[in-house]
Amino acid sequence: MDEVFAQIGIYEAIGLKCDISSKRDDVMHWRLATGVLSEGVKGGSLLEQYEGRLAEGLKRGLYGGIIEAMTNTVQHAYEGRDGEALRHNIGKRWWLLSQERNDILTVAICDLGIGISESLPRSGTFSVEAVTDMLKGLGIARTDANAIRAAIELGRTRTNIKGRGRGLHDIVEAVNLSEAGRVMIGSNRGMFTTTEGKSYARNFGDSVPGTIIWWTVGITDDEQDIGTNRD
Amino acid sequence: MSRTLEPTVIDVAADFTRFPGGRYKSDGIFSGERFREECLVPALDRGAKVVIKLDGTMGYGSSFLEEAFGGVVRSGRFTPQELQDRLVLETSDPSLYDEIVEYLTSAIH
């Protein structure tokens, strides 16, 4: 655990001096950025490291997904009195983690907010009725996992409501340009995963808590191979 | 003899940022609202066509695009027809072009 905290800068962030440097393969590749605004430069500079190794369309999709996740955090994740209590005096904070390992790029962004099932009906983006109707239309009960599904589906179909609410849909679409792309959204007790055109949703007994979005895409050392990513 | 005004060119990456993101100025410093207020509307106010070069950034989030382009329609300062006639979107990404047109169209209704 010391190695993980040292690698992603937790000890440095809290002012502890730590000389540990990890040599573990599942630790040493992780990088961390954090912020309280939609800061494209933090997501963009992460992706710039893979210039020439990520298909252009995939890079743009991932950037769009990251920046929308930041914006969702800033606008919705810490709303309400319960949301304010979760800010813990560190603002509407997100954490962005990335790792390149075995030709797979993993990017994760998370917050410690109220979760999608709470933020969706109170965001003002979609009415409670629209959310309820969407859940009924999908034939599913109101669980955390199904709230994620509803948010994605509403974003896909209801973009005409001042154009808002499309962010989560963009987040899912980000990996569609990668042959083996995968996105997982965990929010409170719910989890939604989509890969290769198939989606899965399930609920767990324990809460995350907050929201975590996790993308994995293939990268290559051979620029000629970029064409195999569907750009 | 009337003279045709030269188009105003906005190269988003060079003139604004390579890292656009966020809807409102309160979301972040390179938001769609700021782009609309500081780049798009002043360019439209000059009266000529406005060419917007979209390539060169790391990408765009839908919140940024909707607030920048849908927001200019909602502002009511320019008619939809005027925007259609004067905005020229240049991008190598057809889906980005379609998305912006969708925001311009949706904001009219």
Short mmCIF file of C-alpha atoms in Angstrom, two decimals, chain A residues 54-149:
data_model
loop_
_atom_site.label_atom_id
_atom_site.label_comp_id
_atom_site.label_asym_id
_atom_site.label_seq_id
_atom_site.Cartn_x
_atom_site.Cartn_y
_atom_site.Cartn_z
CA LEU A 54 -3.57 6.25 -30.27
CA ALA A 55 -5.77 6.66 -33.32
CA GLU A 56 -6.76 10.30 -33.72
CA GLY A 57 -10.48 9.57 -33.38
CA LEU A 58 -9.90 7.49 -30.27
CA LYS A 59 -7.77 10.22 -28.70
CA ARG A 60 -10.50 12.79 -29.38
CA GLY A 61 -13.14 10.44 -27.99
CA LEU A 62 -11.17 9.79 -24.81
CA TYR A 63 -10.48 13.49 -24.35
CA GLY A 64 -14.19 14.24 -24.78
CA GLY A 65 -15.06 11.53 -22.26
CA ILE A 66 -12.52 12.79 -19.69
CA ILE A 67 -13.54 16.44 -20.00
CA GLU A 68 -17.25 15.58 -19.76
CA ALA A 69 -16.58 13.49 -16.66
CA MET A 70 -14.78 16.48 -15.10
CA THR A 71 -17.67 18.75 -16.04
CA ASN A 72 -20.23 16.34 -14.61
CA THR A 73 -18.27 16.28 -11.36
CA VAL A 74 -18.07 20.07 -11.15
CA GLN A 75 -21.73 20.59 -12.05
CA HIS A 76 -23.55 17.69 -10.42
CA ALA A 77 -21.52 15.31 -8.26
CA TYR A 78 -21.43 17.44 -5.12
CA GLU A 79 -24.80 19.19 -5.36
CA GLY A 80 -27.28 19.54 -2.52
CA ARG A 81 -26.68 19.55 1.20
CA ASP A 82 -25.55 15.94 1.12
CA GLY A 83 -23.21 16.78 -1.75
CA GLU A 84 -21.73 19.74 0.08
CA ALA A 85 -21.03 17.52 3.06
CA LEU A 86 -19.09 15.18 0.79
CA ARG A 87 -16.74 17.94 -0.41
CA HIS A 88 -14.69 17.58 2.80
CA ASN A 89 -13.29 21.10 2.33
CA ILE A 90 -11.40 20.04 -0.80
CA GLY A 91 -13.93 21.32 -3.32
CA LYS A 92 -15.76 19.48 -6.05
CA ARG A 93 -12.76 17.30 -6.60
CA TRP A 94 -12.04 14.64 -9.19
CA TRP A 95 -9.06 12.32 -9.44
CA LEU A 96 -7.67 11.13 -12.77
CA LEU A 97 -5.54 8.00 -12.87
CA SER A 98 -3.81 6.47 -15.83
CA GLN A 99 -1.62 3.50 -16.56
CA GLU A 100 -0.01 2.08 -19.67
CA ARG A 101 0.82 -1.56 -19.30
CA ASN A 102 1.11 -4.41 -21.79
CA ASP A 103 -0.13 -2.23 -24.68
CA ILE A 104 -3.30 -1.36 -22.78
CA LEU A 105 -4.02 2.21 -21.72
CA THR A 106 -6.24 2.49 -18.68
CA VAL A 107 -7.73 5.85 -17.74
CA ALA A 108 -9.95 6.25 -14.70
CA ILE A 109 -11.62 9.33 -13.26
CA CYS A 110 -13.52 9.37 -10.01
CA ASP A 111 -15.22 11.61 -7.51
CA LEU A 112 -16.55 11.13 -3.99
CA GLY A 113 -19.93 12.73 -4.68
CA ILE A 114 -23.55 11.73 -4.38
CA GLY A 115 -23.58 9.33 -7.33
CA ILE A 116 -25.57 9.26 -10.55
CA SER A 117 -28.77 7.86 -9.04
CA GLU A 118 -28.94 10.93 -6.78
CA SER A 119 -27.63 13.57 -9.17
CA LEU A 120 -29.67 12.56 -12.21
CA PRO A 121 -33.14 13.57 -10.96
CA ARG A 122 -31.93 16.74 -9.21
CA SER A 123 -29.59 18.03 -11.94
CA GLY A 124 -32.41 19.84 -13.71
CA THR A 125 -31.21 18.29 -16.93
CA PHE A 126 -33.97 15.71 -17.02
CA SER A 127 -37.23 15.86 -15.12
CA VAL A 128 -38.06 13.25 -12.53
CA GLU A 129 -40.84 12.16 -14.89
CA ALA A 130 -38.38 11.72 -17.77
CA VAL A 131 -36.12 9.59 -15.59
CA THR A 132 -39.06 7.54 -14.32
CA ASP A 133 -40.45 7.11 -17.83
CA MET A 134 -37.07 6.02 -19.11
CA LEU A 135 -36.76 3.41 -16.36
CA LYS A 136 -40.28 2.19 -17.06
CA GLY A 137 -39.51 2.10 -20.77
CA LEU A 138 -36.46 -0.02 -20.09
CA GLY A 139 -38.62 -2.25 -17.91
CA ILE A 140 -36.31 -1.95 -14.95
CA ALA A 141 -36.47 -1.01 -11.30
CA ARG A 142 -34.85 2.10 -9.84
CA THR A 143 -31.47 0.86 -8.71
CA ASP A 144 -28.06 2.51 -8.90
CA ALA A 145 -27.07 0.39 -11.90
CA ASN A 146 -30.26 1.20 -13.74
CA ALA A 147 -29.88 4.90 -12.99
CA ILE A 148 -26.58 4.75 -14.88
CA ARG A 149 -28.32 2.99 -17.78
#
